[in-house]
Amino acid sequence: QVQLVESGGGLAQAGGSLRLSCAASGRTFSNYAMGWFRQAPGKERETVAVISWSGDATYYADSVKGRFTISRDNAKNTVYLQMNSLKPEDTAVYYCAADKLYGSSDSHYGYWGQGTQVTVSS
């Protein structure tokens, strides 16, 4: 089992920044690809960014490219999502997830955190 705990969400103004963190425990963190996903009210969950176990490969949704950066620190068992130039449409619950296979689809990620709310005001 992998346990994931997100933190860093909150309220930000449009154009501002937030950094989300996801702390993992339970298994060897460096064996797992990690991803950030989000779900806004009334919408389906969508992929935001994913990163391979080594950090060499990343994927970003078009809507966040150039604004968000995913990174990981395997020594700290933590994955981050730096969010800059925030927009009101970034408002959502953000989840981190883990799986041994790297991929951009949320459907194959087997371990999920509880989520953290991000609200961007205009």
Short mmCIF file of C-alpha atoms in Angstrom, two decimals:
data_model
loop_
_atom_site.label_atom_id
_atom_site.label_comp_id
_atom_site.label_asym_id
_atom_site.label_seq_id
_atom_site.Cartn_x
_atom_site.Cartn_y
_atom_site.Cartn_z
CA GLN A 1 0.00 0.00 0.00
CA VAL A 2 1.00 3.57 -0.65
CA GLN A 3 -0.41 6.35 1.48
CA LEU A 4 -0.53 9.84 0.01
CA VAL A 5 -1.23 13.10 1.83
CA GLU A 6 -1.60 16.37 -0.07
CA SER A 7 -1.02 19.82 1.37
CA GLY A 8 -0.56 23.38 0.21
CA GLY A 9 -3.98 24.14 -1.18
CA GLY A 10 -5.86 27.29 -0.34
CA LEU A 11 -7.08 30.56 -1.72
CA ALA A 12 -5.11 32.56 -4.26
CA GLN A 13 -5.81 35.53 -6.47
CA ALA A 14 -5.70 35.28 -10.22
CA GLY A 15 -2.11 35.65 -11.34
CA GLY A 16 -0.82 34.33 -8.06
CA SER A 17 1.00 31.15 -7.12
CA LEU A 18 0.59 28.12 -4.91
CA ARG A 19 2.73 25.06 -4.36
CA LEU A 20 1.12 21.74 -3.61
CA SER A 21 2.99 18.94 -1.90
CA CYS A 22 2.18 15.25 -1.70
CA ALA A 23 3.95 13.16 0.90
CA ALA A 24 4.07 9.43 0.30
CA SER A 25 4.62 6.58 2.70
CA GLY A 26 4.28 2.83 2.79
CA ARG A 27 6.28 1.61 -0.20
CA THR A 28 9.42 2.61 -2.04
CA PHE A 29 8.42 6.02 -3.37
CA SER A 30 11.06 6.04 -6.08
CA ASN A 31 9.46 2.99 -7.72
CA TYR A 32 6.28 4.89 -8.51
CA ALA A 33 5.20 7.34 -11.15
CA MET A 34 3.27 10.21 -9.60
CA GLY A 35 0.55 12.44 -10.91
CA TRP A 36 -1.55 15.44 -10.05
CA PHE A 37 -5.19 15.45 -11.06
CA ARG A 38 -8.04 17.82 -10.39
CA GLN A 39 -11.80 17.86 -10.29
CA ALA A 40 -13.91 20.98 -10.44
CA PRO A 41 -17.56 21.04 -9.34
CA GLY A 42 -19.78 19.43 -11.93
CA LYS A 43 -16.84 18.33 -14.04
CA GLU A 44 -14.97 15.10 -14.55
CA ARG A 45 -11.59 14.55 -13.02
CA GLU A 46 -8.77 15.56 -15.34
CA THR A 47 -5.05 15.03 -15.50
CA VAL A 48 -2.93 18.03 -14.61
CA ALA A 49 0.63 16.69 -14.68
CA VAL A 50 2.47 13.43 -14.21
CA ILE A 51 6.10 12.53 -13.60
CA SER A 52 8.00 9.29 -14.02
CA TRP A 53 9.71 7.54 -11.11
CA SER A 54 13.07 9.04 -12.07
CA GLY A 55 11.73 12.47 -12.92
CA ASP A 56 13.07 12.21 -16.45
CA ALA A 57 9.66 12.17 -18.08
CA THR A 58 6.81 14.57 -17.48
CA TYR A 59 3.43 15.26 -19.02
CA TYR A 60 1.28 18.36 -18.71
CA ALA A 61 -2.26 19.09 -19.74
CA ASP A 62 -2.41 21.79 -22.39
CA SER A 63 -4.34 24.01 -20.01
CA VAL A 64 -1.44 24.22 -17.56
CA LYS A 65 1.61 24.05 -19.81
CA GLY A 66 4.00 26.90 -19.12
CA ARG A 67 2.28 27.72 -15.82
CA PHE A 68 2.56 24.58 -13.69
CA THR A 69 5.65 22.50 -12.91
CA ILE A 70 5.67 19.01 -11.43
CA SER A 71 8.75 17.81 -9.60
CA ARG A 72 9.72 15.17 -7.09
CA ASP A 73 12.26 14.61 -4.36
CA ASN A 74 12.71 10.88 -3.90
CA ALA A 75 14.85 11.42 -0.80
CA LYS A 76 11.89 13.16 0.84
CA ASN A 77 9.21 10.89 -0.66
CA THR A 78 7.44 13.99 -1.90
CA VAL A 79 6.05 15.22 -5.20
CA TYR A 80 5.30 18.88 -5.81
CA LEU A 81 3.13 20.94 -8.10
CA GLN A 82 4.25 24.53 -8.49
CA MET A 83 1.33 26.53 -9.86
CA ASN A 84 2.02 30.00 -11.24
CA SER A 85 -0.15 32.49 -13.10
CA LEU A 86 -3.22 30.94 -11.57
CA LYS A 87 -6.59 31.43 -13.23
CA PRO A 88 -10.10 31.14 -11.79
CA GLU A 89 -10.60 28.07 -13.98
CA ASP A 90 -7.84 26.33 -12.01
CA THR A 91 -10.24 26.16 -9.07
CA ALA A 92 -10.73 22.52 -8.16
CA VAL A 93 -9.89 19.80 -5.69
CA TYR A 94 -6.39 18.61 -6.52
CA TYR A 95 -5.42 15.00 -5.94
CA CYS A 96 -2.09 13.27 -6.13
CA ALA A 97 -1.86 9.67 -7.21
CA ALA A 98 0.75 6.97 -7.60
CA ASP A 99 1.26 3.92 -9.74
CA LYS A 100 4.14 1.76 -10.86
CA LEU A 101 3.30 2.51 -14.48
CA TYR A 102 3.86 5.95 -15.95
CA GLY A 103 0.97 7.33 -17.93
CA SER A 104 -1.21 10.38 -18.41
CA SER A 105 -4.57 8.76 -17.79
CA ASP A 106 -5.99 8.84 -14.29
CA SER A 107 -7.71 5.50 -14.82
CA HIS A 108 -4.66 3.36 -14.12
CA TYR A 109 -3.40 5.13 -11.03
CA GLY A 110 -4.06 2.83 -8.12
CA TYR A 111 -3.26 4.96 -5.08
CA TRP A 112 -4.87 8.30 -4.31
CA GLY A 113 -4.67 11.01 -1.72
CA GLN A 114 -7.64 12.67 -0.10
CA GLY A 115 -7.35 15.87 -2.12
CA THR A 116 -6.70 19.51 -1.35
CA GLN A 117 -8.89 22.43 -2.37
CA VAL A 118 -7.47 25.17 -4.58
CA THR A 119 -9.60 28.26 -5.08
CA VAL A 120 -8.55 31.08 -7.38
CA SER A 121 -10.44 34.33 -7.15
CA SER A 122 -10.70 36.79 -10.01
#
